[in-house]
Every structure is written in C-alpha cells, then in structure tokens.
C-alpha cells in the first residue's frame, strides 16, 4: 500500500476547477478512486452532479477520456466502450492496457439505471462501476431516491403534517450487486481513503465486472455545515449505517470494524434532513431506524463470519 | 464474384453484417428483426466474424452500448424494430448529435398500442427527426445493397452521421427472394477499413464525449449537425455511383417508374412500391399514363429533386404506411406537399394504408390510380386525406 504522501504526488486525473459545490465529497471520493489507477483509463459518467459540473463545454476537469451518454445508461455505454477495446485489442489495433471506470449517482444507479447496471454486471464486462451515493437526486434539487434513508426530508418526500419524511427504507444495492455473483463488490467511504484505494485496486484487477458503492455526503441535501462532509461519512461508518466490507468471489469480508459502535443519532442529529424526527411524536422513527441498522449489522457480521 | 441466392430480408441483412464484419455489434432481438440477431449469433459462435458481440438486456442498452463502442473508435452496429426503436429513442438522438457513424438495420413494424407485430412505418417515421439518415428498401436485394452502402455514407468524413436502413417487417424480412450477393472480399474492399477521427481509446489524445452544452454552444452544435445532413445528399449519390460500378445496380434519392410521361402518379415507400409497379404495368397496357415514384432517401429529404420530378404531373397520391395524427395527412405526404409549395404542380392527396400489417394488394393500389385518373378527368376532389383498406 502506498502512503498518502506518495499518492497525492500522482498527477490528479480530476483536476481542480471543476464546478461541484465547495465541500462536496463526490470529487474527493473520485480522486481517491483514481489514485488507484496506473494505466490509461476511460471514465463513464451518468447524468448528475458529477457529470454536469465537470464538463461544461468547452471545458473539462478530466485529464483522461470521458464519456457521458444519458442518465440511466452509463453501465451500458461503458459495456460498449469495453467491447470496442476488446475487439480492437484482439485485432492488434490497440496496444495499451486500459481500465474502465463508471461513476453514477444513487438516482442513476439504484433507480433508473439499475437495469443497465445489472445487464452490464451479468455480462461480465471488465469494468468497475462506482456509485457515489448521496442519498437523493441532488442535481435536480434533492428528490428522494431508493437510496434515501427512511425518515429523510427531501423535496419529493417532504416532512409534512401527516407524513414525516420518506416512509420506506432504503434499498440494499450493494447486496443486490453481490447477488450478481461478480468477482468483486465492496462498500467504501471517503473518510477511509486507504480502504478506498485498496479496494479500487482489487476491483480493477479482478478480471471482470466490479461494483463499489460509496457514501458521498452532500451538504445541500443533508443540511450539515459545509466543511463537515468527511466527518459525516465517518459517522455513517462508525454508527454502522454504512459498514465497510467487500465480497470477493462470493466471500463476504468486513474490512473495518468500529472500535465502538456509535448510536445512529450521532449520524442523524447534525443533519437538517432528519430534524423533524427529533420531535416527540416522531421519536419512534429514530428508534425503528436504529433497530434496522442493528439488524443489518448483525446480519452482515454473520455473513462475514464475525458473529 | 457475385452469386444469386434465395434469401429472406433478415438473412440478407445478417449476411451483409457478416461481410462488413463490424468491430462491435450490440443487439437485442425483437420481432420481426429477431432473425438478424440470431443469424449473427451463429456467425459469432462459428468464429466467422471477428466482431465483439454484446447481447444486451434491452434496446435502450443496445443503442447505449453501440454509442459507447463507436465512441471507442469501433465500427459499431445494432438492429431493431418497432418497440425496440421506441425504447432506444432517447439514445438514438444522442448517437446522431455525437456524430457517431453507426449503421442500424430497422425492420419496419407497427408501434403499440394496441400491440401488433406486423408491418407499418410508424416506428421509423417516429424517429424521422432524430438526425439519422434514413434509407428505405423495396426488396431483399435493396435491403442488402443499402446496408453495405450505409457504412460508407455514415463514415464519410463530411458526414459522420448514423444511418437507418429500413425494410418491411415480415413482407421483406421474412419473404424469400432471389438476391445477388457479393463475395466477402468485394464487400470488405468496398467498405474499407474504418479510421475514426476521435476515439476514447487513444491514450495520446484523450477525448470527451457528451459534455454539458449550455446556451452558449448547444445551438451551434445543432446547426453543424444540420449542415452535415445537408452534405449527406451528395455523399449518398457518390457512394451509389461507386456501388453501381461494382454491381451495375443503380441507386439515387428515389426511383422513377414509368414516370417521365405520366399524368398521374403514386408515391410509395418500401415493398408497396413493388406492388404498385405491377399495377402500373397493367394500367399502362390499358393505355393509362400512370407512373410511380419510390423514395429511397427520406432523410435528408431530397425536396428540390422531388419537386422537379413531380411538377409536370396532374394528380399525385402520396401513400403513407403511418399516420401522423395531425388530422391532415401522413408524414411523407406532408414533406412532399411542402416541397412542392413553390412549384406550380399537381394536386396532391394523402392515402394512409396498411397500418398494423393490413394487407395492401394490387386491387387497393388500382383503386388509388382510379381515383387519380377520375380527379384528373373531372378536376373534382372530395378529400385530401384518405384512408385506404380500412373498415369505416
Ligand atoms: C431520463 C431522464 N430523466 C430525468 C433526467 C433529469 N435528471 C438529470 S440528473 C438527475 C438526478 C441525478 O441524481 P443522482 O443520480 O442521484 O445524482 P446526483 O445529482 O445526486 O449526483 C435527473 C433526475 C434525465 N436527465 N434523464
Ligand atoms: S448538490 Fe450536493 S452532490 Fe451536488 S455538487 Fe453540491 S454538494 Fe455535491
């Protein structure tokens, strides 16, 4: 494993001067992912914050080949690029060793892009798909997605007089991807950069389709102080809301175990989107959310042979 | 060496695809295009092509992967029909605006609803403003010939535009006909090696596809897309000229059948033109001066050439195998009438026919010619918009 000092010396593939919000954790995560890349790379990008902010014509923040096609088809598009690579390489028309990484937000991955992602993973294209999960459709103004946690106040699941935020639980996309029986699946957080780089390296070298789900706090949607993005990501991990693990050829392994499992409220409290849950009539929701996290964590420990 | 073979339209198109041997084919089967993908799968399984074949999970992904492959510098193809084309719609536009020279056979079929599997042109007419070149084919031979020419047209440096090659579902796609098939070498030489101008896979020159294009550039990019479409007419004719040298078969914007001295004429796309030719022969024997115009190129629309050709006629019926629901006339009718506006010319009528695979036989076409001859004689026309062969 390289040291952070060595890694930051690598010329960044995502340059400064992109137009994502100050304090957004998505570009931090993307940089961490790209630190693991040692070959030429083609980046695919679904429509969303990362895409619209980094390539406003005639400028681009990407120091590599990059393609955006539409909202829901980033994985299918990358399948095509990878197929072109295979074909041209076989014919001797390309000599370089390429890697393919696709980024999509949770909306473009959990919801509208799920079919295209599932197809690409099933076909086993040699590519890594990274979902940066900020828990809502942020680019269009914070609408709920199937990654939005229960209880969250969003513009399409507003906390109102009768309905206290999003009624349903989030979808467990990482497990769904693991069920595709692809060689590599993992969950990461930008608060644990070393873990991110290690996992991306494994994913890129797994020889087939790989999926990494990354939590990517958004201060606009989550409503916490701008500078606290990485802290939010860390709290998600330490409360076991967002555990770090990997599934290598079907084998589940926990890659980080918090020394002390913090209560979920520590993650919820600083976020404006959960404010209404702290009203007395809604406290039962927090309790139920905690129970859900506990159940998921126990199940994960079992799957990883740790309990 | 060319060789005569009895083939269905789907077989012929799959065979042309094998001979073109694209770097990537990404496809999803849908009736009545299914055979194309199946035949192609066999070529892949038997090692007859070097193509990377991506069996996607939907047509939306088929077009998406084809766009990805073309952006990666590959010669890329897919094929579709009907609902498949409708599902691709969003990405069909992106392929054209990204200036990717994709070639796609489309086997024409009605759109839902109600669900129907048979031939009409509602699918490709629905995609007529997507920025793709559209070629239509009367027969198995033409579907085969158009597909080979399409590669050269799409990849021409002045164009870089995707091309749809249309043929009639079941009528042409499943009907067996004798067609002259070129040998593999000849096709390979004709289409040549593809040298993309930009590719995602050139590490020395990274490129960006699909950037966000705001108020300050979008319009210029769209404008340059129309300019490319304007150039397409010339290129289509150049490629046809070369193809004629190779095969003796002649292709232009449209085919004229007994048109030069005709007084009334029908305009019809794809296989119906074949039926109309037979009717024209019969009516000519009976002494009527009737003719036929069969468009081959619908996008770009050869407005000037069509107007010049049709101006001398007295009455023209434009037959559309698709409705546009404008309560006024079919899509081809609208374009032709508009093209004729500045020319003192014939009376032009719209006939909508054959939706959802409703049979169109010589008797129906004869009825149209009878109407036209009557209008020519009396000067009286009751209705511009007519529905042919439907229970009213
Ligand atoms: C088919 C389609 N539907 C809707 C949109 C509008 N749209 C663009 S980005 C976006 C939201 C993206 O959300 P997400 O994937 O979560 O990424 P984020 O913006 O949070 O980074 C939406 C709804 C679109 N571009 N295409
Ligand atoms: S809205 Fe959120 S996800 Fe989008 S750029 Fe701003 S902080 Fe990042």
XYZ file of C-alpha atoms and ligand atoms in Angstrom:
733
model
C 0.000 0.000 0.000
C 1.318 3.420 -0.994
C 1.424 6.177 1.594
C -0.853 9.175 1.316
C 2.210 11.328 0.641
C 3.096 9.216 -2.361
C -0.469 9.104 -3.630
C -1.043 12.841 -3.598
C 2.069 13.306 -5.727
C 0.394 11.444 -8.612
C -0.956 13.868 -11.210
C -4.674 14.013 -10.451
C -6.956 12.750 -13.200
C -9.746 15.004 -11.919
C -8.306 18.499 -11.979
C -9.137 21.388 -9.679
C -11.544 23.961 -11.101
C -14.491 21.607 -11.567
C -17.733 23.262 -10.522
C -19.098 20.909 -7.907
C -20.173 22.711 -4.701
C -17.411 23.684 -2.311
C -17.343 20.963 0.299
C -18.938 18.301 -1.908
C -17.484 14.888 -1.047
C -18.057 13.420 -4.516
C -14.866 14.861 -6.073
C -12.865 13.790 -3.001
C -14.111 10.268 -3.455
C -13.465 10.343 -7.207
C -9.862 11.455 -6.577
C -9.366 8.634 -4.114
C -10.726 6.148 -6.640
C -8.474 7.481 -9.386
C -5.398 7.294 -7.166
C -5.589 3.532 -7.614
C -5.316 3.782 -11.398
C -1.942 3.131 -13.035
C -2.978 2.645 -16.661
C -4.813 4.783 -19.213
C -8.451 4.920 -18.182
C -11.799 5.752 -19.758
C -14.313 7.308 -17.377
C -18.026 6.874 -17.946
C -20.444 9.143 -16.149
C -24.206 9.067 -15.649
C -26.123 12.347 -15.707
C -25.964 14.030 -12.312
C -23.961 16.467 -10.203
C -20.559 14.982 -11.022
C -21.246 14.972 -14.750
C -22.799 18.410 -15.205
C -20.230 20.114 -13.021
C -17.063 18.709 -14.533
C -17.619 19.058 -18.280
C -19.289 22.315 -19.150
C -18.364 22.737 -22.814
C -15.769 23.814 -23.913
C -14.035 22.928 -20.654
C -13.439 19.694 -18.836
C -11.919 18.823 -15.472
C -10.971 15.327 -16.668
C -7.407 14.605 -17.721
C -8.462 11.403 -19.488
C -11.000 10.136 -21.993
C -14.503 10.558 -20.673
C -17.981 9.758 -21.889
C -21.453 10.733 -20.788
C -24.380 9.323 -22.729
C -27.625 9.680 -20.732
C -28.933 9.375 -17.178
C -29.706 5.664 -16.924
C -27.297 4.053 -19.376
C -23.800 4.701 -18.034
C -23.169 0.982 -17.478
C -24.444 0.005 -20.937
C -22.352 2.747 -22.511
C -19.264 1.529 -20.676
C -20.094 -2.010 -21.862
C -19.848 -0.717 -25.411
C -16.550 1.051 -24.817
C -15.130 -2.044 -23.194
C -16.390 -4.196 -26.080
C -14.670 -1.846 -28.533
C -11.475 -2.187 -26.512
C -11.664 -5.986 -26.524
C -12.301 -6.085 -30.251
C -9.622 -3.578 -31.223
C -7.099 -5.112 -28.853
C -7.720 -8.562 -30.289
C -7.146 -7.161 -33.773
C -3.886 -5.572 -32.665
C -5.196 -2.053 -33.272
C -4.705 -1.024 -29.639
C -1.598 -1.831 -27.650
C -2.166 -0.038 -24.340
C -3.672 -1.659 -21.290
C -6.863 0.269 -20.461
C -9.160 0.333 -17.456
C -12.816 1.364 -17.426
C -14.486 3.134 -14.525
C -18.037 4.426 -14.490
C -19.490 6.829 -11.940
C -23.188 7.229 -11.258
C -25.181 8.935 -8.524
C -27.644 6.925 -6.474
C -30.587 8.002 -8.645
C -28.801 6.946 -11.832
C -27.739 3.675 -10.213
C -30.294 2.415 -7.667
C -33.309 3.574 -9.686
C -33.402 4.429 -13.371
C -30.005 2.878 -14.196
C -30.453 -0.399 -12.322
C -31.392 -2.440 -15.383
C -28.443 -1.226 -17.405
C -26.098 -1.823 -14.460
C -27.475 -5.297 -13.826
C -27.091 -6.208 -17.500
C -23.517 -4.996 -17.651
C -22.546 -6.873 -14.488
C -24.251 -10.086 -15.643
C -22.361 -9.966 -18.935
C -19.108 -9.642 -17.050
C -17.540 -6.692 -18.800
C -14.131 -5.896 -17.382
C -15.076 -2.615 -15.759
C -15.635 -1.001 -12.388
C -18.884 0.779 -11.629
C -18.729 3.190 -8.692
C -21.944 4.539 -7.263
C -21.479 7.755 -5.298
C -24.468 7.570 -3.009
C -25.515 10.958 -1.673
C -28.939 9.589 -0.877
C -31.084 11.656 -3.270
C -31.319 13.157 -6.733
C -29.197 16.138 -5.785
C -28.624 17.686 -9.179
C -32.305 18.273 -9.838
C -32.998 19.617 -6.359
C -32.907 16.880 -3.702
C -35.666 14.467 -4.692
C -35.932 11.134 -2.904
C -34.336 8.072 -4.475
C -34.469 4.441 -3.405
C -31.175 5.127 -1.624
C -32.725 7.843 0.536
C -32.888 6.688 4.158
C -36.234 6.320 5.844
C -37.433 9.498 7.524
C -35.326 11.862 5.403
C -36.921 15.139 4.341
C -36.492 15.608 0.596
C -38.399 17.675 -1.955
C -40.487 14.678 -3.028
C -40.705 13.080 0.416
C -41.156 16.245 2.423
C -41.642 16.131 6.162
C -45.232 17.336 6.424
C -48.009 17.376 8.962
C -49.140 13.849 8.151
C -46.086 12.220 6.596
C -42.786 12.618 8.470
C -40.333 12.349 5.548
C -39.632 9.273 3.413
C -41.828 6.401 4.603
C -39.832 3.499 3.116
C -36.450 2.032 3.933
C -33.544 2.291 1.528
C -32.706 -0.401 -0.950
C -29.618 -2.539 -0.261
C -27.976 -2.131 -3.641
C -24.598 -3.494 -2.558
C -26.221 -6.817 -1.636
C -28.152 -6.822 -4.910
C -24.888 -6.397 -6.781
C -23.256 -9.159 -4.727
C -26.148 -11.408 -5.757
C -24.942 -10.998 -9.349
C -22.019 -13.264 -8.407
C -19.460 -10.949 -9.928
C -15.827 -11.215 -8.827
C -15.711 -8.024 -6.779
C -18.201 -5.959 -4.794
C -17.414 -3.539 -1.995
C -18.712 -0.701 0.076
C -16.427 2.275 0.824
C -16.425 5.717 2.397
C -14.190 8.692 1.546
C -13.446 9.017 5.279
C -11.323 5.874 4.857
C -9.147 6.765 1.859
C -6.723 3.897 2.339
C -9.580 1.422 2.215
C -10.934 3.095 -0.932
C -7.627 2.898 -2.802
C -7.019 -0.709 -1.750
C -10.470 -1.815 -2.834
C -10.387 0.013 -6.159
C -7.059 -1.652 -6.986
C -8.578 -5.046 -6.284
C -11.665 -4.177 -8.292
C -9.653 -3.053 -11.312
C -7.561 -6.191 -11.251
C -10.351 -8.692 -10.595
C -10.522 -9.534 -14.295
C -14.262 -8.988 -14.633
C -17.142 -6.826 -13.575
C -16.771 -4.984 -10.287
C -19.078 -2.750 -8.288
C -18.233 -0.363 -5.475
C -20.833 1.557 -3.514
C -19.512 4.720 -1.868
C -21.267 7.008 0.555
C -20.825 10.604 -0.613
C -22.353 13.158 1.760
C -23.926 16.247 0.191
C -24.286 19.289 2.424
C -27.007 20.751 0.212
C -29.236 17.754 0.559
C -28.268 16.584 4.028
C -28.053 20.071 5.502
C -24.937 19.942 7.688
C -22.129 22.531 7.859
C -20.246 22.674 4.530
C -16.874 21.643 5.971
C -18.190 18.508 7.708
C -18.602 16.215 4.681
C -15.861 13.733 5.540
C -16.927 13.799 9.192
C -20.456 12.826 8.084
C -19.045 9.948 6.063
C -17.044 8.819 9.111
C -20.130 8.961 11.334
C -22.024 6.859 8.786
C -19.310 4.220 9.115
C -18.947 4.429 12.903
C -22.683 4.150 13.514
C -22.704 1.103 11.219
C -25.193 2.886 8.992
C -22.621 2.436 6.211
C -20.389 -0.549 7.017
C -17.189 -1.131 5.082
C -16.895 -4.591 3.602
C -16.083 -6.464 0.428
C -17.415 -9.526 -1.347
C -14.622 -11.259 -3.246
C -15.807 -14.127 -5.444
C -18.826 -14.547 -3.207
C -16.920 -14.342 0.055
C -18.077 -11.615 2.397
C -15.441 -9.885 4.486
C -15.704 -6.993 6.900
C -12.861 -4.581 6.184
C -13.410 -2.219 9.103
C -14.991 -2.765 12.487
C -15.623 0.354 14.563
C -13.957 0.009 17.917
C -17.126 1.351 19.452
C -20.414 1.207 17.528
C -21.852 4.704 17.896
C -25.603 5.275 18.226
C -27.343 6.242 14.995
C -28.497 9.606 16.393
C -24.909 10.812 16.173
C -25.212 10.482 12.400
C -28.782 11.838 12.267
C -28.512 14.765 14.662
C -26.195 17.057 12.668
C -28.332 16.708 9.522
C -31.179 19.107 8.779
C -32.977 16.464 6.715
C -33.711 14.489 9.905
C -34.566 17.464 12.137
C -38.288 16.682 12.294
C -37.544 13.186 13.601
C -36.480 14.678 16.904
C -39.999 15.966 17.595
C -41.593 13.817 20.338
C -44.263 12.331 18.036
C -41.565 11.079 15.631
C -39.034 9.689 18.049
C -40.337 6.179 17.442
C -38.998 6.504 13.894
C -35.470 7.054 15.149
C -35.874 4.024 17.357
C -37.053 1.927 14.431
C -34.213 3.207 12.281
C -31.737 2.216 14.966
C -33.301 -1.249 15.112
C -32.997 -1.570 11.370
C -29.311 -0.598 11.444
C -28.708 -3.098 14.255
C -30.433 -5.883 12.339
C -28.445 -5.120 9.188
C -25.198 -5.007 11.119
C -25.857 -8.331 12.849
C -26.724 -9.916 9.517
C -23.560 -8.529 7.974
C -21.408 -9.813 10.822
C -22.923 -13.249 10.304
C -22.341 -13.147 6.576
C -18.733 -12.165 7.222
C -18.245 -14.950 9.747
C -17.718 -12.483 12.577
C -20.685 -13.489 14.695
C -17.793 -12.859 -57.739
C -21.445 -12.156 -57.185
C -23.790 -15.043 -56.637
C -27.589 -15.425 -56.799
C -29.107 -16.751 -53.601
C -32.624 -17.192 -52.279
C -32.678 -15.281 -49.007
C -35.104 -13.580 -46.663
C -34.574 -9.900 -45.903
C -33.322 -10.740 -42.434
C -30.892 -13.334 -43.765
C -29.584 -10.917 -46.366
C -29.046 -8.172 -43.808
C -27.337 -10.542 -41.378
C -25.143 -11.737 -44.229
C -24.237 -8.147 -45.137
C -23.362 -7.555 -41.486
C -21.123 -10.620 -41.542
C -19.397 -9.376 -44.679
C -18.967 -5.871 -43.245
C -17.661 -7.521 -40.065
C -18.078 -4.594 -37.673
C -15.799 -4.409 -34.634
C -18.782 -4.400 -32.268
C -22.433 -5.439 -32.568
C -24.688 -4.855 -29.559
C -28.214 -6.074 -30.104
C -31.445 -7.255 -28.554
C -33.874 -9.365 -30.540
C -37.389 -8.133 -31.291
C -39.927 -9.329 -33.832
C -39.595 -9.168 -36.823
C -35.898 -8.306 -36.565
C -35.166 -11.333 -34.325
C -33.614 -13.426 -37.090
C -30.942 -10.836 -37.776
C -29.576 -11.210 -34.257
C -29.956 -14.989 -34.372
C -28.138 -15.387 -37.674
C -25.441 -13.068 -36.437
C -25.091 -15.104 -33.218
C -24.338 -18.113 -35.367
C -21.637 -16.277 -37.278
C -20.099 -15.350 -33.938
C -20.425 -18.844 -32.483
C -18.821 -20.377 -35.565
C -15.930 -17.931 -35.492
C -16.884 -16.473 -38.875
C -16.520 -12.866 -37.670
C -14.013 -11.041 -35.502
C -16.852 -8.925 -34.096
C -17.261 -8.437 -30.351
C -20.930 -9.317 -29.890
C -22.698 -7.798 -26.884
C -26.008 -9.443 -26.054
C -27.547 -6.597 -24.098
C -30.605 -6.703 -21.857
C -32.713 -4.144 -23.767
C -32.766 -1.989 -26.867
C -32.061 1.049 -24.743
C -28.822 -0.609 -23.738
C -28.237 -1.832 -27.302
C -28.135 1.719 -28.583
C -26.223 2.889 -25.495
C -23.534 0.236 -25.914
C -23.347 0.935 -29.646
C -22.756 4.606 -28.853
C -20.050 3.606 -26.346
C -18.401 1.300 -28.862
C -18.469 3.887 -31.651
C -17.026 6.482 -29.274
C -14.325 3.921 -28.533
C -13.343 4.016 -32.191
C -15.059 0.824 -33.253
C -17.169 0.283 -36.341
C -20.380 -0.450 -34.464
C -23.816 -1.732 -35.436
C -27.105 -2.762 -33.918
C -30.517 -3.688 -35.356
C -34.067 -3.146 -34.223
C -37.802 -2.828 -34.929
C -40.854 -1.108 -33.548
C -40.954 -1.044 -29.710
C -37.215 -1.602 -29.719
C -36.674 1.563 -31.704
C -39.143 3.367 -29.461
C -37.212 2.277 -26.366
C -33.954 3.413 -27.984
C -35.395 6.794 -28.829
C -33.533 8.866 -26.248
C -30.168 7.444 -27.248
C -30.957 7.480 -30.988
C -30.800 11.278 -30.761
C -27.568 11.157 -28.769
C -25.923 8.906 -31.389
C -26.646 11.477 -34.090
C -25.636 14.528 -32.101
C -22.412 12.805 -31.053
C -21.761 12.360 -34.782
C -21.185 8.640 -34.495
C -21.307 6.712 -37.789
C -23.484 3.864 -36.537
C -25.380 1.717 -39.032
C -28.673 0.147 -37.952
C -30.995 -2.072 -39.950
C -34.595 -1.419 -38.916
C -37.294 -3.893 -39.828
C -40.402 -1.717 -40.020
C -43.214 -2.676 -37.667
C -46.227 -1.008 -36.096
C -45.931 0.623 -32.687
C -48.063 -0.196 -29.667
C -50.811 0.347 -28.812
C -52.633 -1.691 -29.454
C -49.816 -4.171 -29.589
C -49.262 -5.567 -33.069
C -46.303 -7.326 -34.599
C -46.826 -6.558 -38.288
C -45.524 -4.090 -40.780
C -46.061 -0.385 -40.908
C -43.723 2.586 -40.861
C -44.851 4.186 -37.614
C -41.573 3.237 -35.946
C -39.050 4.836 -38.302
C -41.347 7.748 -39.147
C -41.396 8.444 -35.409
C -37.601 8.699 -35.495
C -37.511 10.839 -38.624
C -36.319 13.959 -36.810
C -33.636 12.234 -34.746
C -30.796 13.293 -37.028
C -30.259 9.889 -38.649
C -30.015 9.340 -42.371
C -32.878 7.059 -43.429
C -32.750 4.706 -46.413
C -35.784 2.621 -47.411
C -35.672 -0.694 -49.285
C -38.243 -2.233 -51.589
C -36.790 -5.737 -51.691
C -34.324 -8.140 -50.152
C -31.794 -7.013 -52.740
C -32.218 -3.377 -51.806
C -32.010 -4.048 -48.073
C -28.707 -5.842 -48.684
C -27.340 -3.192 -51.041
C -28.432 -0.281 -48.840
C -26.784 -1.761 -45.769
C -23.430 -2.024 -47.484
C -23.661 1.496 -48.861
C -24.792 2.793 -45.457
C -21.395 2.047 -43.930
C -19.637 4.260 -46.448
C -22.227 7.016 -46.123
C -22.131 7.064 -42.320
C -18.347 7.122 -42.116
C -17.786 9.778 -44.756
C -15.650 12.483 -43.100
C -18.075 15.252 -44.110
C -20.966 13.418 -42.504
C -20.165 11.235 -39.500
C -23.859 10.558 -39.168
C -25.716 7.383 -38.240
C -27.820 5.603 -40.862
C -31.010 3.541 -40.557
C -31.677 1.012 -43.305
C -35.384 0.199 -43.362
C -37.227 -2.775 -44.802
C -40.793 -4.040 -44.372
C -41.460 -6.368 -41.450
C -42.483 -9.903 -42.499
C -43.093 -8.834 -46.096
C -39.406 -8.284 -46.840
C -37.826 -9.538 -43.612
C -39.379 -12.995 -43.879
C -40.210 -13.208 -47.577
C -37.812 -15.297 -49.625
C -36.406 -13.643 -52.752
C -33.557 -14.158 -55.147
C -30.829 -11.654 -54.486
C -27.380 -11.131 -55.908
C -24.853 -11.407 -53.115
C -21.348 -10.025 -53.429
C -18.420 -12.060 -52.238
C -16.893 -11.214 -48.863
C -13.733 -9.722 -50.325
C -15.634 -7.320 -52.565
C -17.735 -6.072 -49.661
C -14.653 -5.688 -47.463
C -12.891 -3.689 -50.129
C -15.935 -1.518 -50.743
C -16.486 -0.583 -47.099
C -12.747 -0.294 -46.457
C -11.030 -0.061 -43.107
C -12.565 2.300 -40.576
C -10.256 5.023 -39.294
C -12.105 7.002 -36.619
C -11.221 10.639 -36.213
C -11.670 10.533 -32.459
C -11.537 7.650 -30.060
C -11.775 7.258 -26.309
C -9.089 4.614 -26.629
C -6.186 6.732 -27.802
C -4.074 7.452 -24.705
C -2.075 10.089 -26.570
C -5.212 12.094 -27.290
C -7.947 11.797 -24.664
C -11.397 12.988 -25.767
C -14.652 13.994 -24.124
C -17.983 12.688 -25.436
C -21.269 14.075 -24.180
C -20.223 17.237 -22.336
C -22.816 19.595 -20.908
C -23.624 22.126 -23.615
C -25.407 25.235 -22.399
C -26.934 28.289 -24.077
C -23.599 29.402 -25.466
C -22.817 26.319 -27.646
C -25.768 23.935 -27.984
C -27.341 25.843 -30.857
C -24.082 25.910 -32.861
C -23.653 22.178 -32.389
C -27.192 21.546 -33.599
C -26.584 23.862 -36.526
C -23.476 21.938 -37.547
C -25.481 18.728 -37.325
C -27.950 20.090 -39.878
C -25.090 21.165 -42.081
C -23.814 17.579 -42.068
C -27.288 16.393 -43.049
C -27.252 18.899 -45.879
C -23.981 17.394 -47.128
C -25.402 13.907 -46.930
C -27.313 14.052 -50.208
C -24.149 14.478 -52.243
C -22.356 11.696 -50.416
C -25.273 9.292 -50.829
C -25.109 9.807 -54.588
C -21.323 9.428 -54.701
C -21.479 6.150 -52.834
C -24.310 4.969 -55.091
C -22.186 5.770 -58.144
C -19.332 3.655 -56.813
C -21.716 0.886 -55.922
C -23.100 0.929 -59.443
C -19.595 0.418 -60.854
C -19.300 -2.627 -58.646
C -22.698 -4.205 -59.227
C -24.438 -2.455 -62.099
C -27.311 -1.698 -59.737
C -28.422 1.887 -59.715
C -29.451 3.848 -56.628
C -30.403 7.503 -56.193
C -32.622 9.568 -53.967
C -35.619 7.795 -55.453
C -36.612 5.508 -58.267
C -38.844 6.656 -61.118
C -41.051 4.018 -62.677
C -42.827 4.987 -65.905
C -42.862 8.494 -64.597
C -41.427 10.618 -67.385
C -44.575 10.838 -69.481
C -47.064 10.034 -66.722
C -50.033 12.245 -65.880
C -50.896 10.739 -62.508
C -48.584 9.007 -60.063
C -48.305 7.294 -56.725
C -45.502 7.828 -54.254
C -44.846 4.812 -52.012
C -42.043 3.540 -49.803
C -40.584 0.044 -49.413
C -42.368 -3.111 -50.586
C -45.618 -1.382 -51.595
C -43.674 0.172 -54.456
C -43.218 -3.332 -55.828
C -46.965 -3.928 -55.814
C -47.531 -0.545 -57.419
C -45.105 -1.331 -60.241
C -47.224 -4.300 -61.188
C -50.363 -2.152 -61.194
C -48.610 0.477 -63.295
C -47.719 -2.204 -65.869
C -51.341 -3.317 -66.080
C -52.758 0.197 -66.347
C -50.183 1.143 -68.931
C -51.253 -1.815 -71.048
C -54.784 -0.484 -70.790
C -53.493 2.839 -72.068
C -53.457 4.980 -68.907
C -50.484 7.277 -68.401
C -49.630 6.308 -64.854
C -46.321 6.187 -63.011
C -44.690 5.588 -59.673
C -42.093 7.361 -57.547
C -40.364 5.278 -54.897
C -38.326 7.319 -52.408
C -35.166 5.637 -51.174
C -33.732 8.510 -49.146
C -36.166 10.059 -46.664
C -33.533 11.810 -44.523
C -32.102 14.043 -45.793
C -35.286 14.838 -47.667
C -34.474 15.447 -51.357
C -37.066 18.221 -51.627
C -35.731 20.013 -54.690
C -35.236 16.873 -56.770
C -38.647 15.518 -55.824
C -40.350 18.773 -56.719
C -38.637 18.859 -60.087
C -39.651 15.303 -60.826
C -43.278 15.632 -59.759
C -44.036 19.122 -61.100
C -45.225 18.005 -64.544
C -47.853 15.617 -63.174
C -51.547 16.392 -62.841
C -52.508 14.390 -59.761
C -50.290 12.608 -57.216
C -51.196 10.275 -54.352
C -48.681 10.021 -51.528
C -49.147 6.721 -49.753
C -48.132 6.590 -46.118
C -47.920 3.395 -44.118
C -48.036 5.529 -40.962
C -50.387 8.141 -39.606
C -49.040 11.318 -38.093
C -52.316 12.090 -36.266
C -52.220 15.682 -37.372
C -55.697 15.133 -38.877
C -54.252 16.398 -42.135
C -52.049 13.807 -43.857
C -49.290 11.229 -43.442
C -45.649 12.132 -42.792
C -44.375 11.536 -46.323
C -47.363 13.449 -47.743
C -46.602 16.464 -45.576
C -42.999 16.607 -46.667
C -43.822 16.208 -50.328
C -46.595 18.796 -50.286
C -44.268 21.212 -48.545
C -41.521 20.535 -51.080
C -43.983 21.294 -53.914
C -45.260 24.552 -52.456
C -43.124 26.813 -54.658
C -43.776 24.795 -57.799
C -46.958 25.157 -59.808
C -47.680 21.479 -59.907
C -50.043 18.634 -59.340
C -52.877 18.213 -56.930
C -51.504 16.061 -54.099
C -53.532 13.654 -51.966
C -52.693 11.694 -48.853
C -53.540 7.997 -48.584
C -52.911 6.259 -45.318
C -52.844 2.478 -45.683
C -51.600 -0.810 -44.340
C -51.352 0.054 -40.645
C -50.533 -2.876 -38.374
C -49.802 -5.120 -41.341
C -53.175 -4.689 -43.090
C -52.624 -6.229 -46.500
C -52.140 -3.945 -49.453
C -52.828 -5.688 -52.738
C -52.939 -4.714 -56.396
C -56.669 -4.015 -56.121
C -56.075 -1.351 -53.437
C -53.380 0.349 -55.449
C -55.541 0.147 -58.567
C -58.269 1.968 -56.640
C -55.853 4.778 -55.873
C -54.886 5.117 -59.543
C -58.587 5.051 -60.491
C -59.228 7.916 -58.045
C -56.358 9.900 -59.513
C -57.472 9.372 -63.101
C -61.006 10.406 -62.153
C -59.769 13.574 -60.432
C -57.628 14.369 -63.440
C -60.665 13.996 -65.701
C -63.230 15.880 -63.602
C -60.984 18.246 -61.664
C -63.116 17.353 -58.634
C -61.533 16.082 -55.428
C -63.637 15.376 -52.344
C -60.991 14.661 -49.811
C -57.269 15.280 -49.498
C -56.842 12.846 -46.611
C -57.944 9.302 -47.425
C -57.768 6.006 -45.578
C -57.271 3.004 -47.798
C -58.355 -0.524 -46.944
C -59.911 0.227 -43.577
C -63.452 -0.529 -42.382
C -65.027 2.866 -41.776
C -34.420 10.028 -18.459
C -34.092 11.185 -17.603
N -34.917 11.519 -16.592
C -34.617 12.581 -15.821
C -33.499 13.317 -16.049
C -33.206 14.525 -15.206
N -32.101 14.304 -14.301
C -30.836 14.611 -14.607
S -29.743 14.363 -13.368
C -30.985 13.829 -12.362
C -30.721 13.461 -10.950
C -29.429 12.794 -10.696
O -29.448 12.232 -9.436
P -28.371 11.196 -8.949
O -28.226 10.124 -9.934
O -28.707 10.776 -7.569
O -27.013 12.028 -8.985
P -26.648 13.371 -8.169
O -27.266 14.512 -8.892
O -27.180 13.208 -6.796
O -25.177 13.450 -8.233
C -32.208 13.848 -13.012
C -33.495 13.464 -12.395
C -32.661 12.936 -17.104
N -31.543 13.592 -17.412
N -32.981 11.861 -17.859
S -25.541 19.415 -4.621
Fe -24.529 18.014 -3.254
S -23.771 16.340 -4.531
Fe -24.267 18.071 -5.863
S -22.323 19.185 -6.072
Fe -23.444 20.147 -4.384
S -22.709 19.079 -2.565
Fe -22.125 17.833 -4.321
